[in-house]
């Protein structure tokens, strides 16, 4: 018999079990963890065909596409998630989608999601981090610095804000300020 949770073992469970969705998810996850994204996608899509579209499988599909560098396909999955998710989960999925939009260089869409996060998560620096990062990528360093500063003011323990602000200071030749921000990151 194949070792427990090997590909052969999971395939055997899929064939032998009546309700095999758990085993299909386990195998798809194993494929994904082994960088076999095409195989994982095939299984996740068969799960959706058999059991219906769900937020969890869409999120896994988006993660596979993202790892493969297919950002537009990943965004398609995340846009579908946004249609299906509960209202209280929208900020979480907007944060994921914002990150994905940054990778895809869809900076206007990232800015829109970041502004949503600032409005609906007012005590978190996450939205300021994403908005500042998008503005920095657009070349608006002054506006990015304002966002990083505002984010740090409300969420002084959020290390990515210091890291990004430090990178911006370094880019501007303000090395002492950059070093201070990098040092702060090591303390958080």
Short mmCIF file of C-alpha atoms in Angstrom, two decimals:
data_model
loop_
_atom_site.label_atom_id
_atom_site.label_comp_id
_atom_site.label_asym_id
_atom_site.label_seq_id
_atom_site.Cartn_x
_atom_site.Cartn_y
_atom_site.Cartn_z
CA UNK A 1 0.00 0.00 0.00
CA UNK A 2 1.20 3.51 -0.81
CA UNK A 3 2.31 5.76 2.06
CA UNK A 4 -0.48 7.71 3.69
CA UNK A 5 -1.25 10.98 1.89
CA UNK A 6 0.91 10.21 -1.11
CA UNK A 7 -0.51 10.87 -4.54
CA UNK A 8 -1.22 7.14 -5.06
CA UNK A 9 -2.94 6.84 -1.66
CA UNK A 10 -5.14 9.87 -2.27
CA UNK A 11 -6.07 8.72 -5.77
CA UNK A 12 -7.07 5.35 -4.29
CA UNK A 13 -9.27 7.09 -1.69
CA UNK A 14 -10.93 9.19 -4.40
CA UNK A 15 -11.88 6.05 -6.33
CA UNK A 16 -12.99 4.02 -3.29
CA UNK A 17 -14.94 6.62 -1.30
CA UNK A 18 -18.52 7.57 -2.13
CA UNK A 19 -18.13 11.16 -0.89
CA UNK A 20 -14.65 11.82 -2.22
CA UNK A 21 -14.51 15.62 -2.16
CA UNK A 22 -12.28 15.69 0.93
CA UNK A 23 -9.78 13.41 -0.79
CA UNK A 24 -9.91 15.46 -3.99
CA UNK A 25 -9.18 18.61 -2.00
CA UNK A 26 -6.33 16.86 -0.19
CA UNK A 27 -4.81 15.70 -3.48
CA UNK A 28 -5.23 19.13 -5.08
CA UNK A 29 -3.54 20.69 -2.06
CA UNK A 30 -0.71 18.17 -2.28
CA UNK A 31 -0.23 18.97 -5.98
CA UNK A 32 -0.20 22.69 -5.20
CA UNK A 33 2.34 22.24 -2.40
CA UNK A 34 4.54 20.26 -4.81
CA UNK A 35 4.32 23.06 -7.44
CA UNK A 36 2.14 20.94 -9.73
CA UNK A 37 -0.32 23.77 -10.28
CA UNK A 38 -1.85 22.46 -13.52
CA UNK A 39 -2.81 19.20 -11.80
CA UNK A 40 -4.17 21.12 -8.81
CA UNK A 41 -6.23 23.40 -11.06
CA UNK A 42 -7.70 20.43 -12.89
CA UNK A 43 -8.84 18.89 -9.59
CA UNK A 44 -10.22 22.15 -8.16
CA UNK A 45 -12.19 22.73 -11.35
CA UNK A 46 -13.58 19.17 -11.23
CA UNK A 47 -14.63 19.79 -7.60
CA UNK A 48 -16.49 22.92 -8.72
CA UNK A 49 -18.12 21.04 -11.59
CA UNK A 50 -19.29 18.31 -9.22
CA UNK A 51 -20.13 20.28 -6.07
CA UNK A 52 -20.62 23.86 -7.25
CA UNK A 53 -18.54 26.99 -7.08
CA UNK A 54 -17.31 27.91 -3.63
CA UNK A 55 -15.17 30.65 -2.16
CA UNK A 56 -12.59 28.16 -0.86
CA UNK A 57 -11.97 26.45 -4.19
CA UNK A 58 -11.92 29.80 -6.00
CA UNK A 59 -9.29 31.03 -3.56
CA UNK A 60 -7.16 27.94 -4.21
CA UNK A 61 -7.59 28.36 -7.96
CA UNK A 62 -6.52 32.00 -7.69
CA UNK A 63 -3.47 30.98 -5.62
CA UNK A 64 -2.42 28.44 -8.28
CA UNK A 65 -2.79 30.97 -11.08
CA UNK A 66 -0.88 33.54 -9.07
CA UNK A 67 1.99 31.12 -8.44
CA UNK A 68 2.06 30.37 -12.16
CA UNK A 69 2.26 34.10 -12.94
CA UNK A 70 -1.19 34.18 -14.57
CA UNK A 71 -2.42 37.23 -12.70
CA UNK A 72 -5.43 38.01 -14.88
CA UNK A 73 -6.83 34.48 -14.39
CA UNK A 74 -6.21 34.81 -10.65
CA UNK A 75 -8.05 38.14 -10.66
CA UNK A 76 -10.99 36.54 -12.46
CA UNK A 77 -11.26 34.04 -9.60
CA UNK A 78 -10.97 36.79 -7.00
CA UNK A 79 -13.63 38.88 -8.69
CA UNK A 80 -15.93 35.85 -8.49
CA UNK A 81 -15.03 35.49 -4.80
CA UNK A 82 -16.08 39.10 -4.27
CA UNK A 83 -19.50 38.25 -5.69
CA UNK A 84 -19.92 35.23 -3.41
CA UNK A 85 -18.29 36.23 -0.14
CA UNK A 86 -20.14 37.28 2.98
CA UNK A 87 -20.19 41.02 3.63
CA UNK A 88 -18.06 40.68 6.78
CA UNK A 89 -15.34 38.94 4.73
CA UNK A 90 -15.18 41.54 1.97
CA UNK A 91 -12.28 43.51 3.47
CA UNK A 92 -10.16 40.35 3.75
CA UNK A 93 -10.75 39.42 0.12
CA UNK A 94 -10.21 42.99 -1.01
CA UNK A 95 -6.80 42.87 0.69
CA UNK A 96 -5.94 39.69 -1.23
CA UNK A 97 -7.23 41.18 -4.46
CA UNK A 98 -5.33 44.42 -3.84
CA UNK A 99 -2.12 42.44 -3.44
CA UNK A 100 -2.85 40.54 -6.63
CA UNK A 101 -3.59 43.77 -8.50
CA UNK A 102 -0.20 45.07 -7.37
CA UNK A 103 1.49 41.98 -8.88
CA UNK A 104 -0.52 42.39 -12.07
CA UNK A 105 0.39 46.09 -12.26
CA UNK A 106 -3.31 47.03 -12.18
CA UNK A 107 -2.49 49.99 -9.99
CA UNK A 108 -5.79 51.85 -10.36
CA UNK A 109 -7.67 48.75 -9.21
CA UNK A 110 -5.19 48.32 -6.34
CA UNK A 111 -5.76 51.94 -5.32
CA UNK A 112 -9.53 51.39 -5.31
CA UNK A 113 -9.24 48.33 -3.05
CA UNK A 114 -6.70 50.09 -0.82
CA UNK A 115 -9.05 53.05 -0.36
CA UNK A 116 -11.82 50.61 0.59
CA UNK A 117 -9.53 49.07 3.21
CA UNK A 118 -8.70 52.49 4.65
CA UNK A 119 -12.40 53.29 4.94
CA UNK A 120 -13.55 49.96 6.37
CA UNK A 121 -10.48 49.02 8.45
CA UNK A 122 -9.69 52.43 9.95
CA UNK A 123 -7.40 51.10 12.69
CA UNK A 124 -5.25 49.03 10.32
CA UNK A 125 -2.27 50.25 8.34
CA UNK A 126 -2.90 47.68 5.61
CA UNK A 127 -4.84 50.00 3.30
CA UNK A 128 -2.26 52.76 3.70
CA UNK A 129 0.50 50.27 2.92
CA UNK A 130 -1.17 49.15 -0.30
CA UNK A 131 -2.19 52.64 -1.37
CA UNK A 132 1.28 54.02 -0.66
CA UNK A 133 2.90 51.11 -2.50
CA UNK A 134 0.67 51.63 -5.55
CA UNK A 135 1.38 55.36 -5.56
CA UNK A 136 5.10 54.65 -5.29
CA UNK A 137 4.87 52.33 -8.32
CA UNK A 138 3.07 55.11 -10.18
CA UNK A 139 5.96 57.45 -9.39
CA UNK A 140 4.05 59.62 -6.91
CA UNK A 141 6.60 59.36 -4.11
CA UNK A 142 5.25 62.37 -2.21
CA UNK A 143 1.74 60.88 -1.96
CA UNK A 144 3.22 57.47 -1.11
CA UNK A 145 5.20 58.98 1.77
CA UNK A 146 2.04 60.63 3.12
CA UNK A 147 0.24 57.28 3.06
CA UNK A 148 3.11 55.47 4.78
CA UNK A 149 3.28 58.19 7.45
CA UNK A 150 -0.48 58.11 8.05
CA UNK A 151 -0.47 54.33 8.23
CA UNK A 152 2.35 54.32 10.77
CA UNK A 153 0.51 56.95 12.81
CA UNK A 154 -2.52 54.67 13.24
CA UNK A 155 -0.76 51.27 13.20
CA UNK A 156 2.76 51.70 14.51
CA UNK A 157 3.37 47.93 14.74
CA UNK A 158 2.78 47.24 11.02
CA UNK A 159 6.30 46.47 9.78
CA UNK A 160 5.61 46.60 6.00
CA UNK A 161 4.87 50.33 6.35
CA UNK A 162 8.32 50.99 7.81
CA UNK A 163 9.97 48.78 5.22
CA UNK A 164 8.25 50.54 2.33
CA UNK A 165 8.87 53.99 3.77
CA UNK A 166 12.52 53.03 4.32
CA UNK A 167 12.80 51.96 0.68
CA UNK A 168 11.29 55.27 -0.38
CA UNK A 169 13.68 57.24 1.84
CA UNK A 170 16.60 55.26 0.40
CA UNK A 171 15.40 55.97 -3.14
CA UNK A 172 15.28 59.68 -2.29
CA UNK A 173 18.81 59.61 -0.81
CA UNK A 174 17.59 60.11 2.76
CA UNK A 175 19.79 57.32 4.09
CA UNK A 176 19.59 58.13 7.81
CA UNK A 177 15.79 58.05 7.73
CA UNK A 178 15.89 54.85 5.68
CA UNK A 179 18.24 53.22 8.19
CA UNK A 180 16.00 54.24 11.08
CA UNK A 181 12.97 52.64 9.40
CA UNK A 182 14.89 49.46 8.56
CA UNK A 183 16.08 49.27 12.16
CA UNK A 184 12.47 49.63 13.35
CA UNK A 185 11.46 46.67 11.17
CA UNK A 186 14.00 44.48 12.97
CA UNK A 187 12.49 45.50 16.33
CA UNK A 188 8.89 44.58 15.41
#
